[in-house]
Amino acid sequence: MIKTGVLVSGSGSNLQAIIDAIEAKRLDASISVVISSNPKAFALERAKKHGIPTEVILKDSFPSREDYDREVVRILKSYGVELVVLAGFMRLISKVMLEAFPMRILNIHPSLLPSFPGLEVQKKAIEHGVKFSGCTVHFVDEGLDSGPIIIQAVVPVLDDDTAESLSKRILAEEHRIYSQAIQLISEGRLEVRGRRVTVKNNKVETGAMENPKAAIFD
Ligand code: GAR
């Protein structure tokens, strides 16, 4: 069973989905500690409710991003964490953390990367007029939402979507695929070659999706 540490800044719905997957025995992992950059994050309440230790690390207490990350690493190591899971953690990760956990930091992002990295991405996807969006679980590297992709889920963008309605549709998929990615790592089933991450014994469906449906021409 892999020991994770989950880093949060906000609501923590992804944290909750991971907790639920562990409790339902769909995910063979444990959460040793939840670390928040925000003392008011609802994620902290979620962790406490499930008896998971929490720590708050405030950005203003540290002169640099590296110093901040050194403290995060110290706490993660003190809990014996093997895999770092960023779940709505709104800070860039420095070399300090990357070197302490090489290819052992995951992030989830609410777009089909490499499209729409950064913030307010659901709004940007709608404004751009894409017909599909989704979410991506990836390994973290030094860039912004740029590391090797582990798993993606696709959702359609509807004509009357708002950033809120699209976010909700994407979030439901985030809650599904984050635990799946952690489970793949826990089972040692991922192979990473450069940017390409493959899954041993993967079952592939090759059917295409379209939006709008070709049926509109019938
Ligand atoms: C999620 O949609 C996650 O993908 C996004 O923040 C939200 C956190 O929600 N993360 C990023 O945009 C990182 N680039 P949650 O706190 O309810 O899990």
JSON list of N, CA and C in Angstrom, two decimals, residues 112 131-135 153-157 161 166 169-171 173 209 211:
[
{"chain": "A", "resi": 112, "resn": "LEU", "atom": "N", "xyz": [-7.83, 19.41, -20.94]},
{"chain": "A", "resi": 112, "resn": "LEU", "atom": "CA", "xyz": [-7.08, 18.38, -21.66]},
{"chain": "A", "resi": 112, "resn": "LEU", "atom": "C", "xyz": [-5.72, 18.98, -22.02]},
{"chain": "A", "resi": 131, "resn": "LYS", "atom": "N", "xyz": [-14.94, 21.83, -28.53]},
{"chain": "A", "resi": 131, "resn": "LYS", "atom": "CA", "xyz": [-16.14, 20.98, -28.42]},
{"chain": "A", "resi": 131, "resn": "LYS", "atom": "C", "xyz": [-15.98, 19.92, -27.34]},
{"chain": "A", "resi": 132, "resn": "PHE", "atom": "N", "xyz": [-14.76, 19.67, -26.94]},
{"chain": "A", "resi": 132, "resn": "PHE", "atom": "CA", "xyz": [-14.49, 18.75, -25.83]},
{"chain": "A", "resi": 132, "resn": "PHE", "atom": "C", "xyz": [-13.51, 19.40, -24.87]},
{"chain": "A", "resi": 133, "resn": "SER", "atom": "N", "xyz": [-13.71, 19.11, -23.60]},
{"chain": "A", "resi": 133, "resn": "SER", "atom": "CA", "xyz": [-12.69, 19.45, -22.62]},
{"chain": "A", "resi": 133, "resn": "SER", "atom": "C", "xyz": [-12.53, 18.23, -21.70]},
{"chain": "A", "resi": 134, "resn": "GLY", "atom": "N", "xyz": [-12.02, 18.44, -20.52]},
{"chain": "A", "resi": 134, "resn": "GLY", "atom": "CA", "xyz": [-11.84, 17.28, -19.65]},
{"chain": "A", "resi": 134, "resn": "GLY", "atom": "C", "xyz": [-10.83, 17.56, -18.58]},
{"chain": "A", "resi": 135, "resn": "CYS", "atom": "N", "xyz": [-10.16, 16.51, -18.14]},
{"chain": "A", "resi": 135, "resn": "CYS", "atom": "CA", "xyz": [-9.18, 16.69, -17.07]},
{"chain": "A", "resi": 135, "resn": "CYS", "atom": "C", "xyz": [-7.99, 15.76, -17.32]},
{"chain": "A", "resi": 153, "resn": "ALA", "atom": "N", "xyz": [-9.52, 12.29, -19.03]},
{"chain": "A", "resi": 153, "resn": "ALA", "atom": "CA", "xyz": [-10.93, 11.98, -19.29]},
{"chain": "A", "resi": 153, "resn": "ALA", "atom": "C", "xyz": [-11.53, 13.14, -20.05]},
{"chain": "A", "resi": 154, "resn": "VAL", "atom": "N", "xyz": [-12.40, 12.80, -20.99]},
{"chain": "A", "resi": 154, "resn": "VAL", "atom": "CA", "xyz": [-12.95, 13.79, -21.92]},
{"chain": "A", "resi": 154, "resn": "VAL", "atom": "C", "xyz": [-14.43, 14.01, -21.62]},
{"chain": "A", "resi": 155, "resn": "VAL", "atom": "N", "xyz": [-14.86, 15.27, -21.65]},
{"chain": "A", "resi": 155, "resn": "VAL", "atom": "CA", "xyz": [-16.30, 15.57, -21.56]},
{"chain": "A", "resi": 155, "resn": "VAL", "atom": "C", "xyz": [-16.66, 16.52, -22.70]},
{"chain": "A", "resi": 156, "resn": "PRO", "atom": "N", "xyz": [-17.92, 16.48, -23.17]},
{"chain": "A", "resi": 156, "resn": "PRO", "atom": "CA", "xyz": [-18.33, 17.43, -24.21]},
{"chain": "A", "resi": 156, "resn": "PRO", "atom": "C", "xyz": [-18.53, 18.82, -23.60]},
{"chain": "A", "resi": 157, "resn": "VAL", "atom": "N", "xyz": [-18.30, 19.82, -24.43]},
{"chain": "A", "resi": 157, "resn": "VAL", "atom": "CA", "xyz": [-18.67, 21.20, -24.04]},
{"chain": "A", "resi": 157, "resn": "VAL", "atom": "C", "xyz": [-20.01, 21.49, -24.72]},
{"chain": "A", "resi": 161, "resn": "ASP", "atom": "N", "xyz": [-23.14, 25.91, -22.01]},
{"chain": "A", "resi": 161, "resn": "ASP", "atom": "CA", "xyz": [-22.28, 25.77, -20.83]},
{"chain": "A", "resi": 161, "resn": "ASP", "atom": "C", "xyz": [-21.80, 27.12, -20.30]},
{"chain": "A", "resi": 166, "resn": "LEU", "atom": "N", "xyz": [-19.56, 23.63, -16.81]},
{"chain": "A", "resi": 166, "resn": "LEU", "atom": "CA", "xyz": [-18.48, 22.81, -17.38]},
{"chain": "A", "resi": 166, "resn": "LEU", "atom": "C", "xyz": [-17.56, 22.29, -16.27]},
{"chain": "A", "resi": 169, "resn": "ARG", "atom": "N", "xyz": [-19.08, 19.27, -14.64]},
{"chain": "A", "resi": 169, "resn": "ARG", "atom": "CA", "xyz": [-18.97, 18.05, -15.46]},
{"chain": "A", "resi": 169, "resn": "ARG", "atom": "C", "xyz": [-17.55, 17.51, -15.43]},
{"chain": "A", "resi": 170, "resn": "ILE", "atom": "N", "xyz": [-16.57, 18.41, -15.47]},
{"chain": "A", "resi": 170, "resn": "ILE", "atom": "CA", "xyz": [-15.16, 17.98, -15.45]},
{"chain": "A", "resi": 170, "resn": "ILE", "atom": "C", "xyz": [-14.80, 17.40, -14.08]},
{"chain": "A", "resi": 171, "resn": "LEU", "atom": "N", "xyz": [-15.27, 18.08, -13.03]},
{"chain": "A", "resi": 171, "resn": "LEU", "atom": "CA", "xyz": [-14.92, 17.66, -11.66]},
{"chain": "A", "resi": 171, "resn": "LEU", "atom": "C", "xyz": [-15.37, 16.23, -11.38]},
{"chain": "A", "resi": 173, "resn": "GLU", "atom": "N", "xyz": [-15.41, 13.85, -13.40]},
{"chain": "A", "resi": 173, "resn": "GLU", "atom": "CA", "xyz": [-14.40, 12.96, -14.01]},
{"chain": "A", "resi": 173, "resn": "GLU", "atom": "C", "xyz": [-13.09, 13.00, -13.22]},
{"chain": "A", "resi": 209, "resn": "MET", "atom": "N", "xyz": [-15.10, 9.79, -30.55]},
{"chain": "A", "resi": 209, "resn": "MET", "atom": "CA", "xyz": [-16.24, 10.56, -30.05]},
{"chain": "A", "resi": 209, "resn": "MET", "atom": "C", "xyz": [-16.36, 11.80, -30.92]},
{"chain": "A", "resi": 211, "resn": "ASN", "atom": "N", "xyz": [-18.58, 15.71, -31.31]},
{"chain": "A", "resi": 211, "resn": "ASN", "atom": "CA", "xyz": [-19.51, 16.72, -30.78]},
{"chain": "A", "resi": 211, "resn": "ASN", "atom": "C", "xyz": [-19.37, 17.95, -31.66]}
]
